[in-house]
Tab-separated table of N, CA and C and ligand atoms in Angstrom:
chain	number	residue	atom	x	y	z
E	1433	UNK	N	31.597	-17.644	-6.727
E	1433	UNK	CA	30.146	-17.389	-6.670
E	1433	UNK	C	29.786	-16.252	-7.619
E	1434	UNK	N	28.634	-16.500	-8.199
E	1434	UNK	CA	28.302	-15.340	-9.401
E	1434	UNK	C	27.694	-14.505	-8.414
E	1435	UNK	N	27.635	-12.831	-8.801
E	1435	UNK	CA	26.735	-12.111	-8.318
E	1435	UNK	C	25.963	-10.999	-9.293
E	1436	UNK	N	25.124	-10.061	-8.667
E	1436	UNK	CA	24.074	-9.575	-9.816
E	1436	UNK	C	24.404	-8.352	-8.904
E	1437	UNK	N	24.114	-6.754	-9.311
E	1437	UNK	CA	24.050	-5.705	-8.748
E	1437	UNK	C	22.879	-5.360	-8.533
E	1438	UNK	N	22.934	-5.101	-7.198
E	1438	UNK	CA	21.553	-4.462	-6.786
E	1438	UNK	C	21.672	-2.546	-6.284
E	1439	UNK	N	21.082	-2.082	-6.733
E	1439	UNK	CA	21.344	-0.610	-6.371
E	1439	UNK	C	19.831	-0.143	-6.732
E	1440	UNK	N	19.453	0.621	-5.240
E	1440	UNK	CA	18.081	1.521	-4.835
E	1440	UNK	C	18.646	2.741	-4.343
E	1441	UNK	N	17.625	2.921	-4.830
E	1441	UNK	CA	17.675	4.639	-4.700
E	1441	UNK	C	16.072	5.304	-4.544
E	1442	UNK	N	16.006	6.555	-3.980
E	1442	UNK	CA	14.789	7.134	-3.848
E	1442	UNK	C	14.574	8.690	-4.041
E	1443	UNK	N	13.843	8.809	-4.175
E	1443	UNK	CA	13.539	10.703	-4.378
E	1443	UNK	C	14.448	11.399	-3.501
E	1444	UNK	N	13.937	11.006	-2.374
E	1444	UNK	CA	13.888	11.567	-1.080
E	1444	UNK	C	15.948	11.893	-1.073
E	1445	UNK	N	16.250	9.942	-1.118
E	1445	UNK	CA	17.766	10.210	-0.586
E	1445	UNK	C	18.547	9.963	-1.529
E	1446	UNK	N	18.105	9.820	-2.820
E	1446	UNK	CA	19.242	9.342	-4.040
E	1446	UNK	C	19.835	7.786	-3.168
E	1447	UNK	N	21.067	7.236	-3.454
E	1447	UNK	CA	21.232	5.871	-3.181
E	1447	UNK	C	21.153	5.874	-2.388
E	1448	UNK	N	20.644	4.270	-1.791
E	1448	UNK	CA	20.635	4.069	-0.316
E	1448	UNK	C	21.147	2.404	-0.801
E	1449	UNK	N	21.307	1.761	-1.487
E	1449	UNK	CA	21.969	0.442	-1.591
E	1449	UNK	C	22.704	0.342	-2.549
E	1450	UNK	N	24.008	0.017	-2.837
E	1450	UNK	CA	24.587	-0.103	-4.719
E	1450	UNK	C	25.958	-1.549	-3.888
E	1451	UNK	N	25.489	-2.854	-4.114
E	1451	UNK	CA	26.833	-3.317	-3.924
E	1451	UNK	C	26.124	-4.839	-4.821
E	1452	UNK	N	27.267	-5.576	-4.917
E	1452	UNK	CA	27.026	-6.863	-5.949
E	1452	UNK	C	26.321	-7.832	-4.883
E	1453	UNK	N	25.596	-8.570	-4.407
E	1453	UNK	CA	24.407	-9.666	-4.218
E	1453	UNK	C	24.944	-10.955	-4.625
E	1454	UNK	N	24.139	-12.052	-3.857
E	1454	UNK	CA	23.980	-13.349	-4.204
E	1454	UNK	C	22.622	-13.678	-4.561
E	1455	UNK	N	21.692	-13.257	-4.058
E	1455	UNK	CA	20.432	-13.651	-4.358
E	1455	UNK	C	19.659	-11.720	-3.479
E	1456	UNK	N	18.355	-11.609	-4.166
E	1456	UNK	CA	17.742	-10.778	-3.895
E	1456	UNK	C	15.680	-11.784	-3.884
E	1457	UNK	N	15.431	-11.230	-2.360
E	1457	UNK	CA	14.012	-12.215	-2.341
E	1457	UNK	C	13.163	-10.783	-2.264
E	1458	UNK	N	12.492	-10.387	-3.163
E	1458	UNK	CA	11.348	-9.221	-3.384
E	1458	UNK	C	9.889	-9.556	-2.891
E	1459	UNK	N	9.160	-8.663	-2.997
E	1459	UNK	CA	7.554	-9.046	-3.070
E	1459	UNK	C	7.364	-8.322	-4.037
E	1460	UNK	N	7.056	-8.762	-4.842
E	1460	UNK	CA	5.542	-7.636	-6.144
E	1460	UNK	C	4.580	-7.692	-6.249
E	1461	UNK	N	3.846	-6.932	-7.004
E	1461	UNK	CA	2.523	-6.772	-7.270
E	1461	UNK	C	1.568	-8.223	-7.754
E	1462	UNK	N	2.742	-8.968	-7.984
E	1462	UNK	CA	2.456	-10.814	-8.341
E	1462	UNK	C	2.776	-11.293	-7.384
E	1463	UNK	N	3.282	-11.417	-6.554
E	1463	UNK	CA	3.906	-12.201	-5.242
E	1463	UNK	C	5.315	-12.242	-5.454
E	1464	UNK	N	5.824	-13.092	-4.654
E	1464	UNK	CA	7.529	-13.054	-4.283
E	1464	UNK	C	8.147	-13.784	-4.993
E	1465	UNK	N	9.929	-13.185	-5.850
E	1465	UNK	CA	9.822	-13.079	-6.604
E	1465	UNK	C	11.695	-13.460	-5.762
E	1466	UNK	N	12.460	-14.714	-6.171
E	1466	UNK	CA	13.637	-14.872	-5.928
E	1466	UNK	C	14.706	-14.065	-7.601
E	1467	UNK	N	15.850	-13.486	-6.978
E	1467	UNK	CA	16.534	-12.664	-8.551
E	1467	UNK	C	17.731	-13.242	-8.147
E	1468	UNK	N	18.035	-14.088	-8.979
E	1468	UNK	CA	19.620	-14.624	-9.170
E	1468	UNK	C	20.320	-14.021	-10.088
E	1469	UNK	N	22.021	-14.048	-10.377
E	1469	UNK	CA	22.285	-13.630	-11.576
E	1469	UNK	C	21.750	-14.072	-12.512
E	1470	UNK	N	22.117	-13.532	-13.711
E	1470	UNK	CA	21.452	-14.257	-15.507
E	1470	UNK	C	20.076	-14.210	-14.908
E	1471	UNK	N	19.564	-13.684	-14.520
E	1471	UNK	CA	17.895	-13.490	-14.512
E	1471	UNK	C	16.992	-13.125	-15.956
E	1472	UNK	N	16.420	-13.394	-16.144
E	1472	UNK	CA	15.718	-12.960	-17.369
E	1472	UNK	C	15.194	-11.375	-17.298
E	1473	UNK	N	15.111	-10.699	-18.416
E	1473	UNK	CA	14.886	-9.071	-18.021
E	1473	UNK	C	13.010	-9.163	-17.342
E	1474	UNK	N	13.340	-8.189	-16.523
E	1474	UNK	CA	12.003	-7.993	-16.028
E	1474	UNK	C	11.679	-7.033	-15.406
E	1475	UNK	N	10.039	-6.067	-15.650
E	1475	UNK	CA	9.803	-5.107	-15.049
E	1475	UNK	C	8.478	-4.744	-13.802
E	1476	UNK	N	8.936	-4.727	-13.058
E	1476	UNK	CA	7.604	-5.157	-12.055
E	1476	UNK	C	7.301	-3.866	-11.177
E	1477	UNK	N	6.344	-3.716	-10.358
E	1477	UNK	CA	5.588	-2.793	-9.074
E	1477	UNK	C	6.382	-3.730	-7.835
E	1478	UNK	N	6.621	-3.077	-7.307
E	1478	UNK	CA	6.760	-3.700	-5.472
E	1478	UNK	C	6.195	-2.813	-4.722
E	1479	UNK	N	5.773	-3.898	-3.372
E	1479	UNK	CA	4.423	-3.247	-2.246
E	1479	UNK	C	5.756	-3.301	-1.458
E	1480	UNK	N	4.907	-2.241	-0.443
E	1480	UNK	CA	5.517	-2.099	0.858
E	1480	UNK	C	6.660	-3.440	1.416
E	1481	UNK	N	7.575	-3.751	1.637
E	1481	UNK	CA	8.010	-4.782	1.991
E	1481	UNK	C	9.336	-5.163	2.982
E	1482	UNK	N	9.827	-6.196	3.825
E	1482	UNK	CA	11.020	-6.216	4.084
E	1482	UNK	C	11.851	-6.824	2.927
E	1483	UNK	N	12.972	-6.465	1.954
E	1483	UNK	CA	13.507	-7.158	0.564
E	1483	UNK	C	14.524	-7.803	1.234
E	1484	UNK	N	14.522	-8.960	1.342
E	1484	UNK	CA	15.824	-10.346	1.774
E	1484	UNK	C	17.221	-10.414	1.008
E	1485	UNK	N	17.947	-10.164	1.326
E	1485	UNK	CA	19.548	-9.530	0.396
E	1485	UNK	C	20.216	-10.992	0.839
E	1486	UNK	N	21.049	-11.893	0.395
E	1486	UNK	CA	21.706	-12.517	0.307
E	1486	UNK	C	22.733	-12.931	0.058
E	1487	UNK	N	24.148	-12.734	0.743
E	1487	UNK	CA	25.419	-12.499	0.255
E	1487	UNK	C	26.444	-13.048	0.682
E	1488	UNK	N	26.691	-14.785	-0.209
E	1488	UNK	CA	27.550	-15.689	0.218
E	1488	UNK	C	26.938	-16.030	1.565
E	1489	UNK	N	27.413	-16.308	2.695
E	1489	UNK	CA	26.187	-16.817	3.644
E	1489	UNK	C	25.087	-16.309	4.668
E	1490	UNK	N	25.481	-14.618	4.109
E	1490	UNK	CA	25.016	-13.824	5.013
E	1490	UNK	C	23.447	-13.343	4.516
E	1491	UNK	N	22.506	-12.846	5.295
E	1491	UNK	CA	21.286	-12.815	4.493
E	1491	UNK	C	21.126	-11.067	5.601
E	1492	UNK	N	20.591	-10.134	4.842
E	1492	UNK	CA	20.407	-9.159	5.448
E	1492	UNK	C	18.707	-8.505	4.834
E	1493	UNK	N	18.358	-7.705	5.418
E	1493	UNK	CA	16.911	-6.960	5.327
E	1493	UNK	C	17.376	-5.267	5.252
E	1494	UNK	N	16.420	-5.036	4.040
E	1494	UNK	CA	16.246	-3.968	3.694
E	1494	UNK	C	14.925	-3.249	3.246
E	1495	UNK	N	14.422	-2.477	3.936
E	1495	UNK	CA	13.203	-1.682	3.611
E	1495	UNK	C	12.757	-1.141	2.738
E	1496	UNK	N	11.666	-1.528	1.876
E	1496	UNK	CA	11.299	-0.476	0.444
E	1496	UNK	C	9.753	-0.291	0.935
E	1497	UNK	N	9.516	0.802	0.559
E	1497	UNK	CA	8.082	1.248	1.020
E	1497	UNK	C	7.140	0.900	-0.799
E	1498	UNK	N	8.066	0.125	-1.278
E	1498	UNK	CA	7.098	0.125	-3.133
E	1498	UNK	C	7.906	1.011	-3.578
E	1499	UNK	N	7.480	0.599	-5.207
E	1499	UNK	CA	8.339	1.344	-6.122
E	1499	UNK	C	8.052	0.533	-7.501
E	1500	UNK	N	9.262	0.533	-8.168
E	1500	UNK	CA	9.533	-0.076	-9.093
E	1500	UNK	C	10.825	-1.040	-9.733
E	1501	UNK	N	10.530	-2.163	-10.250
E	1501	UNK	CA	12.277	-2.901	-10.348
E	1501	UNK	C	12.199	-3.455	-11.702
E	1502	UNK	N	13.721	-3.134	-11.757
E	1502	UNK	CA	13.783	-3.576	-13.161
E	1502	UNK	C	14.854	-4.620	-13.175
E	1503	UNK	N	15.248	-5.392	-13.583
E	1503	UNK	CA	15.728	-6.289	-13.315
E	1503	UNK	C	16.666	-7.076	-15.164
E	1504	UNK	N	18.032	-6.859	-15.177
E	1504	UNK	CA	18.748	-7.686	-16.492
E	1504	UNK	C	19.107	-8.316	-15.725
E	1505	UNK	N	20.137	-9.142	-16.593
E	1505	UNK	CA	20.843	-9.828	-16.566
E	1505	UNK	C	21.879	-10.046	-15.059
E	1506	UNK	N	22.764	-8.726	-15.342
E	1506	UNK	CA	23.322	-8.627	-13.904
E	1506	UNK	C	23.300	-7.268	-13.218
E	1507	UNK	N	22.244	-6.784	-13.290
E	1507	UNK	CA	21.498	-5.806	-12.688
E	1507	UNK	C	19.867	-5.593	-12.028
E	1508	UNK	N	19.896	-5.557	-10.999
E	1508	UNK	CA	18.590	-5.556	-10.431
E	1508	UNK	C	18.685	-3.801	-10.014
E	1509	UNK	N	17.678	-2.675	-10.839
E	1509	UNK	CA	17.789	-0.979	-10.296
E	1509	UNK	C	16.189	-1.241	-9.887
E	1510	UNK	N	16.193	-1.064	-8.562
E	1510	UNK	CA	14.603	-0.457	-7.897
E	1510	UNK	C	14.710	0.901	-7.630
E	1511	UNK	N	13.581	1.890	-7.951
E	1511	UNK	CA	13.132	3.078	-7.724
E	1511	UNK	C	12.015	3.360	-6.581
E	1512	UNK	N	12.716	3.363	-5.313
E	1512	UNK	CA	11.658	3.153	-4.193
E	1512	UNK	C	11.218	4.594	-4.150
E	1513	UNK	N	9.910	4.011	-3.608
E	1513	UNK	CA	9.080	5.727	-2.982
E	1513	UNK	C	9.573	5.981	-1.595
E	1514	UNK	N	10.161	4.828	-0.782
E	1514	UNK	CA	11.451	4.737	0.359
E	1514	UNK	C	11.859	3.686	0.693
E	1515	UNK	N	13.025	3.939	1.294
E	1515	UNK	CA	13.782	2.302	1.683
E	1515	UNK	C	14.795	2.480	2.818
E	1516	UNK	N	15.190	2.245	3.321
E	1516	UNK	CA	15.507	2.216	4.311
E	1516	UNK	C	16.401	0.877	5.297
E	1517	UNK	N	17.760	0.867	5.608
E	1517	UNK	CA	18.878	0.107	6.134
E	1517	UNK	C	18.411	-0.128	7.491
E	1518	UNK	N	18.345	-1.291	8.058
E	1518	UNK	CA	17.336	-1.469	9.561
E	1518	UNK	C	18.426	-0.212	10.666
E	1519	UNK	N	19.636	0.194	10.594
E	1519	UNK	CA	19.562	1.139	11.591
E	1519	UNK	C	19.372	2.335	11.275
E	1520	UNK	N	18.764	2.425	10.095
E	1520	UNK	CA	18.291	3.669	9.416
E	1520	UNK	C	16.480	3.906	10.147
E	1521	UNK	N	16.597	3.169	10.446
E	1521	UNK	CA	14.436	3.424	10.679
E	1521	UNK	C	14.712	3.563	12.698
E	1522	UNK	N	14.098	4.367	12.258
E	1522	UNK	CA	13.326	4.803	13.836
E	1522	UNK	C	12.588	4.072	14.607
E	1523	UNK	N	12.554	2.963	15.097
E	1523	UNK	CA	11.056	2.284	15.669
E	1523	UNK	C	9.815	2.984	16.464
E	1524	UNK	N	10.447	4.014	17.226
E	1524	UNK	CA	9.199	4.860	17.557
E	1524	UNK	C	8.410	5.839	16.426
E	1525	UNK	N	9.455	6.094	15.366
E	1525	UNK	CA	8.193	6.469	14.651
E	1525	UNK	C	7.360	5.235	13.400
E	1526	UNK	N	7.868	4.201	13.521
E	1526	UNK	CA	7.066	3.444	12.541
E	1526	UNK	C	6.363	2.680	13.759
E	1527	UNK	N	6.443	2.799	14.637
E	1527	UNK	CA	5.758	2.611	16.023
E	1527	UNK	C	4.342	3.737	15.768
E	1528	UNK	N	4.657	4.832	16.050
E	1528	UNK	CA	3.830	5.875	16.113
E	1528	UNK	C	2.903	5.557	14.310
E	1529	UNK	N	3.399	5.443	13.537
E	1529	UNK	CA	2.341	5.462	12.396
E	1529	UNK	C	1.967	4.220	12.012
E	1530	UNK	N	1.703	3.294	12.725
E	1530	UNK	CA	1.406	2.223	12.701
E	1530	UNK	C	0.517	2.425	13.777
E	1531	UNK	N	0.397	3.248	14.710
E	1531	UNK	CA	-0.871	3.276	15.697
E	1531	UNK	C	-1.539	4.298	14.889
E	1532	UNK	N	-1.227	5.437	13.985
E	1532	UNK	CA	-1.929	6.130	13.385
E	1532	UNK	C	-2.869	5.670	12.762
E	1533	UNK	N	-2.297	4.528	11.429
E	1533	UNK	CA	-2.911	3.721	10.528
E	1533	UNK	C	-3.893	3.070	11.498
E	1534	UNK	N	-4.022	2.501	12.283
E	1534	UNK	CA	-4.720	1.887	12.598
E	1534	UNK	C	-6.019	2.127	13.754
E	1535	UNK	N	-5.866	3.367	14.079
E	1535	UNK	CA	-6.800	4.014	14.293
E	1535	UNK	C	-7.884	4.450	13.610
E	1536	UNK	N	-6.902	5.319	12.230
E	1536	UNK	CA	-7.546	5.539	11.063
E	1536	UNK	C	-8.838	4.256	10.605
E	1537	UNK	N	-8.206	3.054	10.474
E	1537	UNK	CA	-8.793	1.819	9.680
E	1537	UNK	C	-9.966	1.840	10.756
E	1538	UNK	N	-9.744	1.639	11.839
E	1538	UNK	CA	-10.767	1.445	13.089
E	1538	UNK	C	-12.182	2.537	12.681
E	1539	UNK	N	-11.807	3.823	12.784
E	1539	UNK	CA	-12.287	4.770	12.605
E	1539	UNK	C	-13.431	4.956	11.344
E	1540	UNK	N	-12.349	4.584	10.670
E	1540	UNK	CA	-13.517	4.488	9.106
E	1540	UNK	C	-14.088	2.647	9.153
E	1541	UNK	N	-14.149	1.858	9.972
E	1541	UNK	CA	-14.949	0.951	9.875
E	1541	UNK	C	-16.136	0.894	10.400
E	1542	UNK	N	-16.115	2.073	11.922
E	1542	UNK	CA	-17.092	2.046	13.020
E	1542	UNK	C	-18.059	3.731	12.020
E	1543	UNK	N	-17.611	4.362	11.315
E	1543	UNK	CA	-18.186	5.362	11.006
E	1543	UNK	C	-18.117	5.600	9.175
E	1544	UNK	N	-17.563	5.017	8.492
E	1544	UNK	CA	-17.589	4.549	7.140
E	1544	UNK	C	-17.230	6.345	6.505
E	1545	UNK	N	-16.574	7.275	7.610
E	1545	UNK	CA	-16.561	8.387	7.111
E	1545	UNK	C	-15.547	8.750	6.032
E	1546	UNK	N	-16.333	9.713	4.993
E	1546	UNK	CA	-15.647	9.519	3.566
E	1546	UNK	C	-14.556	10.415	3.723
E	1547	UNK	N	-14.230	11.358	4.618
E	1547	UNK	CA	-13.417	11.990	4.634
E	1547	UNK	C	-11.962	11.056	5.130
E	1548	UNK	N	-12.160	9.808	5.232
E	1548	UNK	CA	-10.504	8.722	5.750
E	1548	UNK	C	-10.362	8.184	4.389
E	1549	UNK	N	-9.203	8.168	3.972
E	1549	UNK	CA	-8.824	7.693	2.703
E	1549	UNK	C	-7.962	6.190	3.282
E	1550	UNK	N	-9.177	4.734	2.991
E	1550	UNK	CA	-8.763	4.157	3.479
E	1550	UNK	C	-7.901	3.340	3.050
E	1551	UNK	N	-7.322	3.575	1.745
E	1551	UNK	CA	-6.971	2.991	0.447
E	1551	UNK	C	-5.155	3.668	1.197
E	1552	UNK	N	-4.987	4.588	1.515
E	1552	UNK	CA	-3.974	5.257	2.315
E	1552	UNK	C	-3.169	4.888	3.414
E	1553	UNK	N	-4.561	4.656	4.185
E	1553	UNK	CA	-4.181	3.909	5.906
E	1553	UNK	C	-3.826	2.993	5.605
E	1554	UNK	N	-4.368	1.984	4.374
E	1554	UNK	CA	-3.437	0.556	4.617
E	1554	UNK	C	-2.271	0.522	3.618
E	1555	UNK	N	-1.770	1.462	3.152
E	1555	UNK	CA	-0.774	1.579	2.570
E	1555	UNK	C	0.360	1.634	3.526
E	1556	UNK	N	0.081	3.175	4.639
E	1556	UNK	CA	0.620	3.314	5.638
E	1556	UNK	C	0.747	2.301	6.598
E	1557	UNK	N	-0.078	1.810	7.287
E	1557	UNK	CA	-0.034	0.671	7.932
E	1557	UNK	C	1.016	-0.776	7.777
E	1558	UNK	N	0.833	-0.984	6.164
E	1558	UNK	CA	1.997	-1.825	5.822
E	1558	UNK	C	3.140	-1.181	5.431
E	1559	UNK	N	3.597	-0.207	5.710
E	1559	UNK	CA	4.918	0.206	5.472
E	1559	UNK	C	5.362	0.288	7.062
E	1560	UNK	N	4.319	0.657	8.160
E	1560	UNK	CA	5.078	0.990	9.674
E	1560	UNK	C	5.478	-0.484	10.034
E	1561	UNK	N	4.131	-1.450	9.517
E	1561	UNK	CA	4.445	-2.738	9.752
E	1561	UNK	C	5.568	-3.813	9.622
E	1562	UNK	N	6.484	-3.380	7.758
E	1562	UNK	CA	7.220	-4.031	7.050
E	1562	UNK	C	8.686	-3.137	7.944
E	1563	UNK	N	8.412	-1.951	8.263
E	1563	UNK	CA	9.982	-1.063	8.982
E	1563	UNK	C	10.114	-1.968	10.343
E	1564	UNK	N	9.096	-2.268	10.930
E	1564	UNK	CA	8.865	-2.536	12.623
E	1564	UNK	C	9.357	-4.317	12.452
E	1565	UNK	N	9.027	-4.963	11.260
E	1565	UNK	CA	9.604	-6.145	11.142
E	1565	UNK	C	11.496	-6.477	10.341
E	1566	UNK	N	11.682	-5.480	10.622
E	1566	UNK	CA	13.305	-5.233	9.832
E	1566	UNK	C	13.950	-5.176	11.215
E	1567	UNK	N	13.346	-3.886	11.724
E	1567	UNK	CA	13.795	-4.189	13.237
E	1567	UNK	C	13.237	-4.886	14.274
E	1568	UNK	N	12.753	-6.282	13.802
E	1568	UNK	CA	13.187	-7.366	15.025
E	1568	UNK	C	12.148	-7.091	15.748
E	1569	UNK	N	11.100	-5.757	15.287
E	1569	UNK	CA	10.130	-5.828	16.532
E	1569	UNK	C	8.715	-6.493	16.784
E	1570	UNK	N	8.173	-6.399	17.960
E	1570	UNK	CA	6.691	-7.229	17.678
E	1570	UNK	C	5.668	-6.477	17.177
E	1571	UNK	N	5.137	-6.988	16.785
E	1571	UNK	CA	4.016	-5.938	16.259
E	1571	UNK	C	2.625	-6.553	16.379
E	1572	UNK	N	2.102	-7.442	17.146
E	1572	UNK	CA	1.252	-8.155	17.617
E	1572	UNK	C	-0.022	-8.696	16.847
R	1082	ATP	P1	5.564	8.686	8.499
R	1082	ATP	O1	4.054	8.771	8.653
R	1082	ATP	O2	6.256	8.430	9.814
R	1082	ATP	O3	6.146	9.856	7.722
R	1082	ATP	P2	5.548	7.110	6.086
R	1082	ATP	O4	5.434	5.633	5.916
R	1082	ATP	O5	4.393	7.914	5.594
R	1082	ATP	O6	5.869	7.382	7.642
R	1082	ATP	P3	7.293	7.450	3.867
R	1082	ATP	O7	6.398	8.266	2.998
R	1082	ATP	O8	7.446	5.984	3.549
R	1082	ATP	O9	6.877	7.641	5.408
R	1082	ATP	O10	8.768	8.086	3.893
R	1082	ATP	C1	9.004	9.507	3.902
R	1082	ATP	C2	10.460	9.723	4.294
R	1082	ATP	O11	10.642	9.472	5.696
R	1082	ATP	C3	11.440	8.787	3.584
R	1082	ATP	O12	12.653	9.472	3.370
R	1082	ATP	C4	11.649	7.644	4.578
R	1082	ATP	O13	12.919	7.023	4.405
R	1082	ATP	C5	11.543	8.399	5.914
R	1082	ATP	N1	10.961	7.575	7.003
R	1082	ATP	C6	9.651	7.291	7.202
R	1082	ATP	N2	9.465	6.565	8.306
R	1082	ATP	C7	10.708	6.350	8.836
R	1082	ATP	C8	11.184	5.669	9.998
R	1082	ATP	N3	10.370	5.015	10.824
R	1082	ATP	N4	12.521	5.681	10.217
R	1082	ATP	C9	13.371	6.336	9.387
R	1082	ATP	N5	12.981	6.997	8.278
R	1082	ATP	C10	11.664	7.015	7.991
């Protein structure tokens, strides 16, 4: 089986993924985006997301809060703003800011007040959302 390297990393923790892949399933700023080996070079934005890892028959989830990916031949390097291994995330706190966000959104819909940056809350919101769906949880 061919494979491609995938390795993320972030400000915050320097690496948090570096091993060889079968398939990598992304979301970008274009929509979702399958990376096999021999991929064609490519440079894209990624949103908040759960990223689908694929390896020989095993398929695993990994957290990127957005970033950036670059993608050769047999290298896929993303530069997340965070990311995160599902027993790496906390559920009570992407629990807790996922009721934040969404208070927030509530808040500035019923009162349109300029002081909520709402461009923020739903940033936040889909990142507590995309952690809370890595770990298996409901989120209603
Ligand atoms: P919060 O409001 O709880 O800080 P956030 O979405 O604003 O959440 P980020 O800016 O994405 O947080 O991440 C900041 C740092 O905190 C990163 O190092 C990230 O890995 C870590 N982090 C954030 N939320 C969690 C979580 N639920 N579990 C584990 N680590 C987390």
């Amino acid at each position: 089986m061919s494979t491609i390297l995938l390795e993320v990393a972030t400000p915050d923790k320097g690496e948090v993924f570096s091993k060889e892949i079968g398939m990598l399933i992304v979301r970008s700023i274009c929509g979702e985006l399958g990376i096999l080996p021999k991929h064609a070079r490519l440079m894209t934005e990624l949103v908040p997301h759960a990223m689908r890892i694929k390896d020989g028959g095993a398929e695993s989830q990994l957290f990127v809060g957005g970033g950036f990916m670059e993608v050769t031949p047999d290298k896929i390097t993303i530069l997340a703003d965070s990311a995160e291994k599902p027993e790496e995330i906390d559920t009570e706190r992407a629990r807790a800011a996922m009721n934040r966000a969404q208070e927030r959104i509530e808040n500035f819909k019923q009162s349109h007040d300029e002081q909520i940056d709402i461009g923020r809350a739903e940033a936040a919101l889909a990142r507590a959302k995309a952690r809370l769906l890595v770990k298996g949880e409901h989120i209603g």
